[in-house]
Amino acid sequence: MSLVNANAPWRGRMSMHAGNKLKLGLFGANCSSGRAVTKVPERWSGAWPDNLRLARMADEAGIDFLLPIGRWKGYGGETDYQGATLETITWATALLAATRRITCFGTVHAPLFHPLIAAKQMVTADHIGEGRFGLNIVVGWNEDEFEMFGVEQRDHAARYDYAQEWIDAIKLIWSEREDFDFAGRYLELKRVRAKPKPYGDSRPIIMNAGASPTGQTFAVKNCDAFFMQASRVSVADTAERVAKVKQLARQHGREISVYTVGVITCRPTMREAEDYHRHCVVDQADWSAVDRLLAMRKITPQTVSAEEFATQRSQFAHGNSGLPIIGDPDHVARQLIDLSSAGLTGIAVSLVNYADELPFLRAEVLPRLERAGLRETR
Ligand SMILES: Cc1cc2nc3c(=O)[nH]c(=O)nc-3n(C[C@H](O)[C@H](O)[C@H](O)COP(=O)(O)O)c2cc1C
């Protein structure tokens, strides 16, 4: 595909329009509760005014990207965890119109969006954002969301077979200047014509976060960025995981950036950070929602050992997985520096209340990353 060349718009997109060696993003702000499964009253509303306020604040602070969650049905529990969610392409489109530099992703379920409609929605967002739209392609992992659409979830391998056709079609729709037919196993498109093309003779950056070998292979073959779990054990472990993904990409003749996901609780002292973390996601966790989340992934006291169940419960309470980064600004900055040294290009983080907590991160953590040479001075 001629799109992915070393031209300037493409380099701009890949670098998310800034020279930050460690990219920082906010993950999950389009959902009520964000990612913390907590009952604390200050938990994230996910409402539009808060998203708009947050996006403008993040843009101004030099945060690189906003990554939303594609969720159609909440998880219930006392708080109806992620019960209210803003649809991600429309959310990104509006935020791109209201910001100047930040990249906004849409998280798109390939099996639920017709590729021609999705491609055009994304192009529209991309023009509005002048090349700042990104695609997070997902195949879906919650059965009851699919039920709601009357769409049957395919078996795991077939989900990615379908996604392969879907992304092939999307890339053609974005690039092909002449009318074309697309005849796949699942998709049959006739005399396709789609204008305009994405902004600046390029295309949106594409990411995926498949955890399975099939998902990873899909990512390295088709995407520019891959999101993986960082090790909770050691930086060396994380470095090894990053190296393996990059190696797999090279086997497919491609280069890929590797990102991870984290949950930050940053307070002036270690003690304050640890206390707040415990307050939110232990004492005030919405355990009924956590148990539903786990049951949907077939993690129950019947399917795993008591020890494993307890570990999974506590990990899901603080954000449905993701590396916990809890501490004072020195500690948080050090952890982020370590992740960068492991070869990660960036991290998408969630906060209990994004807009309340971002100013402190900006004032205390970002300058430490600048001094470490990982972020541009602002
Ligand atoms: C950063 C990140 C964001 C994700 N966003 C979504 C999402 O919004 N909606 C969704 O259905 N799945 C989402 N997923 C799930 C992945 O796309 C993927 O399905 C999951 O990691 C399981 O991997 P597998 O599909 O290879 O089995 C996300 C995962 C991660 C790590």
XYZ file of C-alpha atoms and ligand atoms in Angstrom:
409
model
C 0.000 0.000 0.000
C 1.489 3.288 -1.087
C 0.077 5.128 1.892
C 2.598 4.111 4.453
C 5.606 5.911 3.194
C 8.026 8.145 4.973
C 6.249 11.333 4.003
C 5.784 14.130 6.497
C 2.086 13.636 7.343
C 2.770 10.008 8.086
C 5.718 10.753 10.359
C 3.561 13.330 12.127
C 0.856 10.787 12.782
C 3.227 8.103 13.989
C 4.846 10.518 16.408
C 1.395 11.829 17.377
C 2.568 15.247 16.245
C 5.181 15.693 18.965
C 8.706 14.593 19.723
C 7.914 12.904 23.031
C 10.003 9.779 23.414
C 7.470 8.430 25.898
C 3.926 9.086 24.714
C 1.267 9.562 27.363
C -2.412 8.961 26.797
C -5.589 8.898 28.843
C -7.600 5.709 28.596
C -11.319 5.182 29.178
C -12.651 8.692 29.819
C -15.668 8.148 27.539
C -17.165 5.711 30.069
C -18.885 6.340 33.369
C -16.462 5.327 36.153
C -13.619 5.432 33.615
C -11.743 2.275 34.465
C -11.813 2.239 38.272
C -14.480 -0.105 39.594
C -15.217 2.081 42.603
C -18.123 3.603 44.489
C -16.272 6.766 45.591
C -18.504 9.776 44.845
C -15.738 11.570 42.913
C -15.515 8.693 40.390
C -15.479 9.781 36.753
C -18.871 10.759 35.299
C -17.983 10.041 31.672
C -20.396 12.855 30.749
C -19.739 15.083 27.760
C -18.954 18.342 29.643
C -16.328 16.498 31.690
C -14.847 14.879 28.568
C -14.626 18.210 26.805
C -13.015 19.887 29.820
C -10.568 17.001 30.171
C -9.622 16.927 26.490
C -8.875 20.651 26.451
C -6.832 20.340 29.625
C -4.931 17.326 28.263
C -4.293 19.060 24.940
C -2.891 22.059 26.719
C -0.731 19.859 28.986
C 0.814 18.135 25.954
C -0.770 14.721 26.596
C -0.321 12.793 23.351
C -3.539 10.853 22.939
C -6.994 9.975 24.212
C -8.013 6.340 23.929
C -11.689 5.525 24.476
C -13.305 2.204 25.279
C -15.786 0.701 22.831
C -18.417 -0.544 25.244
C -22.102 -0.985 24.393
C -23.504 -2.403 27.593
C -22.440 -1.635 31.153
C -21.385 -4.217 33.672
C -24.052 -3.562 36.305
C -23.131 -3.792 39.980
C -23.988 -1.078 42.458
C -22.589 1.681 40.229
C -23.553 0.162 36.871
C -19.855 0.205 36.035
C -19.294 1.681 32.534
C -23.069 1.781 32.161
C -23.076 5.137 30.356
C -20.622 5.404 27.483
C -20.159 7.886 24.669
C -19.791 6.279 21.241
C -16.164 6.617 20.351
C -16.009 7.895 16.766
C -18.538 10.668 17.427
C -16.795 11.402 20.745
C -13.398 11.652 19.013
C -14.820 13.806 16.206
C -16.184 16.384 18.621
C -13.015 16.393 20.711
C -10.834 16.802 17.625
C -12.842 19.899 16.740
C -12.222 21.291 20.220
C -8.475 20.589 20.466
C -5.338 21.495 18.538
C -2.656 18.861 18.962
C -3.822 15.727 20.746
C -4.542 12.494 18.845
C -8.020 11.042 19.517
C -8.701 7.394 18.833
C -11.977 5.783 17.989
C -12.346 2.222 19.267
C -14.219 0.390 16.579
C -15.753 -3.083 16.731
C -15.048 -4.481 13.281
C -18.011 -6.919 13.340
C -20.504 -4.215 14.304
C -19.588 -1.415 11.896
C -20.028 -1.722 8.150
C -16.569 -0.878 6.766
C -17.846 1.730 4.313
C -19.689 3.614 7.027
C -16.825 3.279 9.498
C -14.241 4.370 6.904
C -16.217 7.507 6.114
C -16.919 8.345 9.740
C -13.208 8.031 10.463
C -12.238 10.133 7.444
C -14.648 12.807 8.602
C -13.081 12.784 12.074
C -9.628 12.831 10.500
C -10.375 15.915 8.410
C -11.850 17.703 11.386
C -8.732 16.850 13.405
C -6.364 17.565 10.485
C -4.732 14.152 10.738
C -5.145 13.503 14.445
C -7.662 10.652 14.332
C -6.486 7.144 15.270
C -8.223 3.764 14.977
C -8.236 1.163 17.735
C -9.608 -1.911 16.010
C -11.309 -4.429 18.304
C -13.084 -7.682 17.538
C -15.198 -7.739 20.716
C -15.016 -9.795 23.846
C -18.382 -9.420 25.556
C -20.977 -11.870 24.295
C -23.972 -9.985 25.626
C -23.013 -6.872 23.690
C -23.248 -8.850 20.490
C -26.557 -10.394 21.519
C -27.943 -6.883 21.830
C -27.087 -6.238 18.159
C -28.497 -9.570 17.029
C -24.986 -10.368 15.812
C -23.481 -13.703 16.642
C -19.942 -13.560 17.972
C -17.704 -15.715 15.792
C -15.260 -18.182 17.250
C -11.981 -16.594 18.264
C -9.929 -17.336 15.132
C -12.779 -16.324 12.819
C -13.117 -12.975 14.626
C -9.632 -12.112 13.470
C -10.210 -13.563 9.971
C -13.141 -11.227 9.675
C -11.135 -8.324 11.111
C -8.460 -8.990 8.488
C -10.967 -8.526 5.681
C -12.465 -5.516 7.428
C -9.126 -3.725 7.805
C -8.084 -4.643 4.248
C -11.326 -3.109 3.021
C -10.876 -0.005 5.189
C -7.337 0.562 3.915
C -8.505 0.204 0.313
C -11.438 2.543 0.880
C -8.995 5.065 2.312
C -6.437 4.763 -0.469
C -7.973 3.561 -3.756
C -8.550 6.390 -6.209
C -10.455 4.275 -8.737
C -13.736 2.436 -8.171
C -13.040 -1.093 -6.962
C -14.730 -4.368 -6.043
C -13.866 -6.221 -2.876
C -14.677 -9.914 -2.831
C -13.778 -11.577 0.445
C -15.082 -14.503 2.409
C -17.270 -12.272 4.528
C -17.439 -8.975 2.694
C -18.589 -8.401 -0.830
C -18.432 -4.766 -1.877
C -19.196 -3.644 -5.435
C -17.902 -0.603 -7.326
C -16.722 1.100 -4.186
C -16.060 4.820 -4.417
C -15.199 6.870 -1.359
C -14.124 10.478 -1.131
C -12.515 12.330 0.476
C -9.486 10.306 1.432
C -7.946 10.723 4.898
C -6.260 14.012 5.666
C -2.934 14.903 4.074
C -2.446 11.973 1.683
C -1.843 9.610 4.564
C -4.056 7.512 6.832
C -4.980 7.321 10.527
C -2.610 5.532 12.859
C -4.019 2.061 13.631
C -3.655 0.202 16.929
C -4.825 -3.088 18.364
C -4.525 -4.780 21.740
C -5.037 -8.458 21.056
C -3.646 -10.551 23.878
C -3.865 -13.978 22.231
C -1.282 -15.217 19.714
C -3.923 -14.737 16.976
C -4.614 -11.202 18.165
C -0.908 -10.364 18.344
C -0.251 -11.707 14.871
C -3.150 -9.636 13.562
C -1.679 -6.551 15.237
C 1.843 -6.921 13.928
C 0.592 -7.579 10.394
C -1.886 -4.717 10.208
C -1.276 -2.099 12.857
C 1.194 0.667 13.664
C 0.871 0.350 17.413
C 0.332 -2.635 19.671
C -0.887 -2.434 23.255
C 0.283 -5.162 25.592
C 0.317 -5.857 29.310
C 3.518 -4.772 31.035
C 4.978 -7.246 33.490
C 4.123 -6.734 37.142
C 7.283 -8.618 38.030
C 10.191 -6.744 36.464
C 11.278 -4.213 33.879
C 13.423 -6.928 32.315
C 10.307 -9.046 31.791
C 8.532 -6.141 30.136
C 11.569 -5.496 27.936
C 11.512 -9.124 26.864
C 7.812 -8.934 25.961
C 8.366 -5.748 23.956
C 11.332 -7.280 22.122
C 9.269 -10.362 21.232
C 6.476 -8.306 19.692
C 8.930 -6.214 17.705
C 10.661 -9.364 16.560
C 7.349 -10.890 15.476
C 6.601 -7.712 13.521
C 9.986 -7.911 11.812
C 9.229 -11.497 10.786
C 6.279 -9.998 8.925
C 8.490 -7.293 7.440
C 7.059 -4.562 9.617
C 8.024 -2.199 12.431
C 5.563 -1.666 15.257
C 5.452 0.640 18.265
C 4.578 -1.029 21.533
C 2.484 0.615 24.223
C 1.028 -0.467 27.526
C -1.782 0.408 29.891
C -1.465 1.715 33.442
C -3.515 2.960 36.353
C -1.933 5.934 38.104
C -2.583 7.126 41.632
C -0.187 9.988 42.273
C -0.221 12.032 45.471
C 2.356 14.265 47.216
C 3.557 11.372 49.421
C 3.766 7.587 49.022
C 1.511 7.187 52.029
C -1.220 9.435 50.625
C -1.130 7.640 47.263
C -1.330 4.197 48.863
C -4.144 5.289 51.181
C -6.189 6.761 48.338
C -5.645 3.719 46.169
C -6.808 1.419 48.978
C -9.773 3.657 49.724
C -10.972 3.646 46.093
C -10.378 0.166 44.886
C -10.385 -1.922 48.040
C -12.571 -0.334 50.745
C -14.896 1.386 48.271
C -14.580 -0.998 45.336
C -17.813 -1.963 43.607
C -17.230 -5.634 44.250
C -20.555 -6.692 42.732
C -19.460 -5.134 39.427
C -15.995 -6.695 39.731
C -17.529 -10.136 40.173
C -19.757 -9.656 37.125
C -16.777 -8.537 35.059
C -14.867 -11.600 36.135
C -17.802 -13.966 35.580
C -18.084 -12.674 31.995
C -14.498 -13.778 31.521
C -15.299 -17.098 33.168
C -13.171 -16.274 36.194
C -15.116 -17.566 39.204
C -14.280 -19.466 42.415
C -15.427 -22.553 40.486
C -13.040 -22.068 37.550
C -9.846 -20.852 39.254
C -8.134 -21.385 42.602
C -9.103 -19.202 45.574
C -5.713 -17.490 45.405
C -6.010 -16.743 41.687
C -9.573 -15.489 42.154
C -8.451 -13.055 44.874
C -5.595 -11.773 42.654
C -7.869 -11.287 39.664
C -10.468 -9.541 41.822
C -8.020 -6.970 43.073
C -6.497 -6.428 39.617
C -9.866 -5.892 37.968
C -11.091 -3.551 40.723
C -8.489 -0.961 39.893
C -9.185 -0.926 36.200
C -9.911 -4.091 34.371
C -6.174 -4.860 34.164
C -3.261 -2.469 33.591
C -0.097 -1.804 35.535
C -0.723 -0.130 38.921
C 1.531 2.903 39.362
C 0.925 4.212 42.856
C 3.106 6.728 44.632
C 4.569 10.188 44.920
C 5.741 12.075 41.821
C 9.303 10.703 42.053
C 8.018 7.153 42.219
C 5.485 7.586 39.395
C 8.071 9.284 37.160
C 10.606 6.536 37.921
C 8.116 3.819 36.945
C 7.343 5.584 33.683
C 11.046 6.033 32.947
C 11.532 2.297 33.555
C 8.744 1.471 31.099
C 10.400 3.635 28.496
C 13.721 1.942 29.108
C 11.989 -1.393 28.481
C 11.384 -0.221 24.913
C 7.801 0.955 25.239
C 6.779 3.888 23.066
C 3.990 4.972 25.343
C 1.415 4.266 27.978
C -2.321 4.875 28.205
C -3.280 5.600 31.786
C -6.468 5.958 33.709
C -7.155 8.008 36.824
C -10.098 7.798 39.213
C -11.179 11.325 38.311
C -9.159 12.295 35.249
C -9.873 16.015 35.336
C -9.241 16.417 39.064
C -5.990 14.451 38.986
C -4.406 15.582 35.717
C -3.249 19.008 36.980
C -1.088 17.387 39.677
C 0.449 14.963 37.157
C 1.125 17.830 34.858
C 2.727 19.960 37.544
C 4.805 17.242 39.181
C 5.328 14.221 36.945
C 5.602 15.719 33.469
C 8.519 18.021 34.390
C 10.385 15.017 35.824
C 9.904 13.188 32.523
C 11.086 16.271 30.662
C 14.229 16.392 32.778
C 14.774 12.701 32.030
C 14.672 13.550 28.309
C 11.477 11.594 27.665
C 9.166 14.505 27.014
C 9.514 17.790 25.197
C 9.800 20.832 27.418
C 6.610 22.866 27.358
C -5.627 -0.955 25.752
C -6.742 -1.899 25.435
C -7.927 -1.383 24.944
C -8.970 -2.233 24.613
N -10.154 -1.690 24.225
C -11.209 -2.514 24.015
C -12.488 -1.980 23.797
O -12.666 -0.778 23.907
N -13.507 -2.809 23.496
C -13.351 -4.150 23.421
O -14.302 -4.883 23.132
N -12.127 -4.708 23.666
C -11.080 -3.917 23.985
N -9.862 -4.462 24.288
C -9.687 -5.905 24.171
C -8.700 -6.277 23.070
O -9.009 -5.690 21.831
C -8.617 -7.804 22.925
O -9.810 -8.338 22.422
C -8.302 -8.465 24.268
O -7.055 -7.980 24.754
C -8.244 -9.988 24.158
O -7.288 -10.382 23.212
P -7.661 -11.370 22.030
O -8.749 -10.701 21.228
O -6.398 -11.554 21.244
O -8.144 -12.627 22.663
C -8.820 -3.627 24.718
C -7.646 -4.139 25.270
C -6.639 -3.280 25.661
C -5.394 -3.861 26.298
